Coordinates of C-alpha atoms in Angstrom, one line a residue:
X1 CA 148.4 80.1 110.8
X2 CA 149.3 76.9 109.5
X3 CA 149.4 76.2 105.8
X4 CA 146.7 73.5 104.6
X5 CA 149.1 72.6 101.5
X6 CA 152.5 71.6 101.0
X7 CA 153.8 72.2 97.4
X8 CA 157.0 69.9 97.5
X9 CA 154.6 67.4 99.4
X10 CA 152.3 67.4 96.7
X11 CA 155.2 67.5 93.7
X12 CA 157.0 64.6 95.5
X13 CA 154.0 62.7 96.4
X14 CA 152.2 63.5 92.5
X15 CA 155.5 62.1 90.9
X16 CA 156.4 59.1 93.0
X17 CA 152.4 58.1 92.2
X18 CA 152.4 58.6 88.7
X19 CA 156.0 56.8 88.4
X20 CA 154.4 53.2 90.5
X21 CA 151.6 53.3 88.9
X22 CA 153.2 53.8 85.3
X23 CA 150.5 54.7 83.4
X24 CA 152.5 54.3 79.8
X25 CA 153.3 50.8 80.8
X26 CA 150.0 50.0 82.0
X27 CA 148.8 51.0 78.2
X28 CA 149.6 47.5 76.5
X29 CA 147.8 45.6 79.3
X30 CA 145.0 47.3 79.6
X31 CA 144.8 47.2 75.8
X32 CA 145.2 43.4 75.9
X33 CA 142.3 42.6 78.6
X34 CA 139.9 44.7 76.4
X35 CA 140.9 43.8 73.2
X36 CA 137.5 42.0 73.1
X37 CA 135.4 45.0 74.3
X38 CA 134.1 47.4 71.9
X39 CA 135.5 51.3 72.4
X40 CA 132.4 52.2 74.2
X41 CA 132.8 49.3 77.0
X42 CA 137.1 49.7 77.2
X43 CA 136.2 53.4 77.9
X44 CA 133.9 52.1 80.8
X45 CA 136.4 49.5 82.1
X46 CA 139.1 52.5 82.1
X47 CA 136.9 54.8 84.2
X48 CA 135.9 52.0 86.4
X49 CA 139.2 51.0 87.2
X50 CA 140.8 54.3 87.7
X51 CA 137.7 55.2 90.2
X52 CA 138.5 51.3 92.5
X53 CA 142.2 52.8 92.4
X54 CA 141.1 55.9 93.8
X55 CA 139.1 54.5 96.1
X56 CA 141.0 51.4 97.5
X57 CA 144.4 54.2 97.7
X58 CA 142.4 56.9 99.3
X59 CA 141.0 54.5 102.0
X60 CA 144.6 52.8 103.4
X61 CA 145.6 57.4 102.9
X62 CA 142.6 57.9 105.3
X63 CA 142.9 54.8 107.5
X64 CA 146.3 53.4 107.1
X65 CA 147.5 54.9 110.5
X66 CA 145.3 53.5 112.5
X67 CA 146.1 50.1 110.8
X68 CA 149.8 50.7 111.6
X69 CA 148.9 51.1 115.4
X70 CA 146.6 47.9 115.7
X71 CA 149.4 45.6 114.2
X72 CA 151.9 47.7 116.3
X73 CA 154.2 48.6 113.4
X74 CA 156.6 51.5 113.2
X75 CA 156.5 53.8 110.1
X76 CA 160.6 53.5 109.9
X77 CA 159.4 49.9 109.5
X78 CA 156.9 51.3 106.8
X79 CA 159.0 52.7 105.2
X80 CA 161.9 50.1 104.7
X81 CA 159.7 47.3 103.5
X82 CA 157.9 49.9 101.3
X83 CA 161.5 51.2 99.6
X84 CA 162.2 47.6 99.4
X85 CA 159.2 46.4 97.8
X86 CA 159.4 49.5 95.6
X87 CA 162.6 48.8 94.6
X88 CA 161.3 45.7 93.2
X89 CA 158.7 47.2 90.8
X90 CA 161.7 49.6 89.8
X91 CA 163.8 46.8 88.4
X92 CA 160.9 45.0 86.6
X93 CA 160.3 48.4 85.0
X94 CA 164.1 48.4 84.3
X95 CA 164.5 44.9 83.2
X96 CA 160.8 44.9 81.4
X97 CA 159.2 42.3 83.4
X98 CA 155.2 42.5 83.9
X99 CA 152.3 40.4 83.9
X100 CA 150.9 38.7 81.1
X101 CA 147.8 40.3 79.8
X102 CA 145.6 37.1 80.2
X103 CA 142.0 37.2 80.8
X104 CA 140.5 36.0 83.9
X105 CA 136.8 34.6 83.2
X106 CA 134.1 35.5 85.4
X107 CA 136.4 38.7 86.5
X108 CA 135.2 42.5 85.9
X109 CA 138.8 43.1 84.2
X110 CA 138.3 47.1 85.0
X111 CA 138.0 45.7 88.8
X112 CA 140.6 42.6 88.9
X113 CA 143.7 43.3 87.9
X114 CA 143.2 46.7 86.6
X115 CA 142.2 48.6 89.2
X116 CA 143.8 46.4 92.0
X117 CA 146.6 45.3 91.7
X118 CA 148.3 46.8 89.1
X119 CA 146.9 50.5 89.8
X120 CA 146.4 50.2 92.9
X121 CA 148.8 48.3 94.5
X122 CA 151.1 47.7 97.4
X123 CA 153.6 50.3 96.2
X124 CA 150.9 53.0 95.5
X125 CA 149.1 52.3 98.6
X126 CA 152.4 52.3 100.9
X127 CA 153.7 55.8 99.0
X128 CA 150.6 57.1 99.7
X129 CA 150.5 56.1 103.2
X130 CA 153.8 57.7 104.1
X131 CA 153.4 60.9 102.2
X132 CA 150.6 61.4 104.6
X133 CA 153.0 61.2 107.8
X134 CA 155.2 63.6 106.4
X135 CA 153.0 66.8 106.9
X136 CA 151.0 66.9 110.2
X137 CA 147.0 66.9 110.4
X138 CA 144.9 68.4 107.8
X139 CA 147.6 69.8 105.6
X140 CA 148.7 66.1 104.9
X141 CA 145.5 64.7 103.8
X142 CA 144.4 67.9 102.0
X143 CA 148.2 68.0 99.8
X144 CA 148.4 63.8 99.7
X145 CA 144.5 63.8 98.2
X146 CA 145.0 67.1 95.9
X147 CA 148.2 64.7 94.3
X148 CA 146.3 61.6 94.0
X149 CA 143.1 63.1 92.4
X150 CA 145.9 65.1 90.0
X151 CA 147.7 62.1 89.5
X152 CA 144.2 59.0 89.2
X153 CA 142.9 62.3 86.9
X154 CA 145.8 61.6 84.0
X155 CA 145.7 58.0 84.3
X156 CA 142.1 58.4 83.7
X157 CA 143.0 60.3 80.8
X158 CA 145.9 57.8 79.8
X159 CA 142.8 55.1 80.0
X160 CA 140.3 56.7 77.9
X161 CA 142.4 57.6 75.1
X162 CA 144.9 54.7 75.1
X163 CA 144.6 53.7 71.6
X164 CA 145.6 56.9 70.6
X165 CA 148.6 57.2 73.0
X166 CA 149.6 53.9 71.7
X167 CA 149.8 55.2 68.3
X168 CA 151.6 57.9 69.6
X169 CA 154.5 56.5 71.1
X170 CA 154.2 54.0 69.6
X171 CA 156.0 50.7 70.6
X172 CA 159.4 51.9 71.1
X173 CA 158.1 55.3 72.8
X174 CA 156.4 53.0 75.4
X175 CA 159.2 50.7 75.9
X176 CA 161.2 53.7 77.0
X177 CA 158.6 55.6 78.8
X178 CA 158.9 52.4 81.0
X179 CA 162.4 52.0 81.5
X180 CA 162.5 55.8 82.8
X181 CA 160.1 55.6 85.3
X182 CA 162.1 52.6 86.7
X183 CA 165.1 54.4 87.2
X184 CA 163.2 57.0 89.0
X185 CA 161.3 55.0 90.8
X186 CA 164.4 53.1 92.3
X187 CA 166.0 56.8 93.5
X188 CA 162.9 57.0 95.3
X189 CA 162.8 53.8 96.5
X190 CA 166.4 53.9 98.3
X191 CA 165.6 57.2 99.7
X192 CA 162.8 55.3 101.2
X193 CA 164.8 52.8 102.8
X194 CA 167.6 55.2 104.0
X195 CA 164.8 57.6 105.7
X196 CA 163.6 54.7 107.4
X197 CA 167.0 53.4 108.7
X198 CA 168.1 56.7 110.2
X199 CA 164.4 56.6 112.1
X200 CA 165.3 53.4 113.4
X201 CA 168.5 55.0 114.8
X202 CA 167.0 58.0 115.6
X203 CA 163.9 56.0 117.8
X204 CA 166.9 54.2 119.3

């Protein structure tokens, strides 16, 4: 019979989500779009932007396959531009480098950049899309969304309380939540690109 969840898929695939999308450095710019908003409507624009995260991530999960195949593009290939472009986010986290927290008129903030693309963004959705290759059928969809509804569940969390977190860690505390999850995220990232260059070699 064959197992409808994988535990080290789910560990692997939980962390490597919760380390892109960073939810202690997301803290200071989600606190600076809604600075204006009252509690009531920043705890709105958190739930709403960790439910178009889910959403948008859980779509390329569910569909990103067939994407691949009608722009005729490897998953080696996925997975090399993927550890590459995570690798980038890993050294901003490293070297501190972010977006401004600017407003953008006429934009629902929880929507644009919240939810996409700083939660859900190219890194997230290309992790997400390759954790699902790596366990066949219905166990990879079942593991892959059991780790994203675990990990979109805390950042919720993170969201609706992070005035209190804030307090918490304070600035420092954030600072160096931040600069860990960078270094993890760049092991991750190089494994990335190495698993991809052997399945070049091994397709060839």
């Amino acid at each position: 019979m064959v197992p409808f969840f994988d535990a080290e898929l789910f560990l692997t695939t939980a962390v490597t989500l919760w380390v892109i999308v960073d939810p202690p450095g997301l803290l200071p710019v989600f606190l600076g779009l809604t600075n204006s908003l009252s509690e009531k409507q920043r705890r709105r624009a958190g739930d709403r932007a960790s439910a178009v995260a889910f959403g948008v991530i859980a779509l390329f999960a569910l569909f990103g396959r067939q994407i691949l195949d009608y722009l005729q593009v490897s998953v080696p290939a996925m997975q090399v531009s993927g550890g590459l472009l995570l690798l980038l986010i890993a050294l901003e986290l490293l070297m501190g480098k972010g977006d401004d927290p600017v407003s953008h008129d006429g934009v629902n903030v929880a929507i644009v950049p919240l939810g996409t693309p700083l939660m859900a963004g190219p890194g997230a959705i290309v992790a997400t899309m390759l954790a699902v290759q790596r366990a066949p059928g219905v166990t990879g969809y079942i593991t892959v969304g059991l780790a994203l509804v675990a990990v979109m569940t805390l950042v919720w969390l993170f969201l609706r309380y992070a005035g209190l977190i804030r307090a918490v860690l304070r600035e420092s505390g954030t600072v160096l939540a931040s600069r860990i999850a960078g270094l993890l995220l760049s092991a991750i990232a190089i494994q990335m690109v190495a698993d991809g260059i052997f399945g070049f070699i091994e397709a060839h």
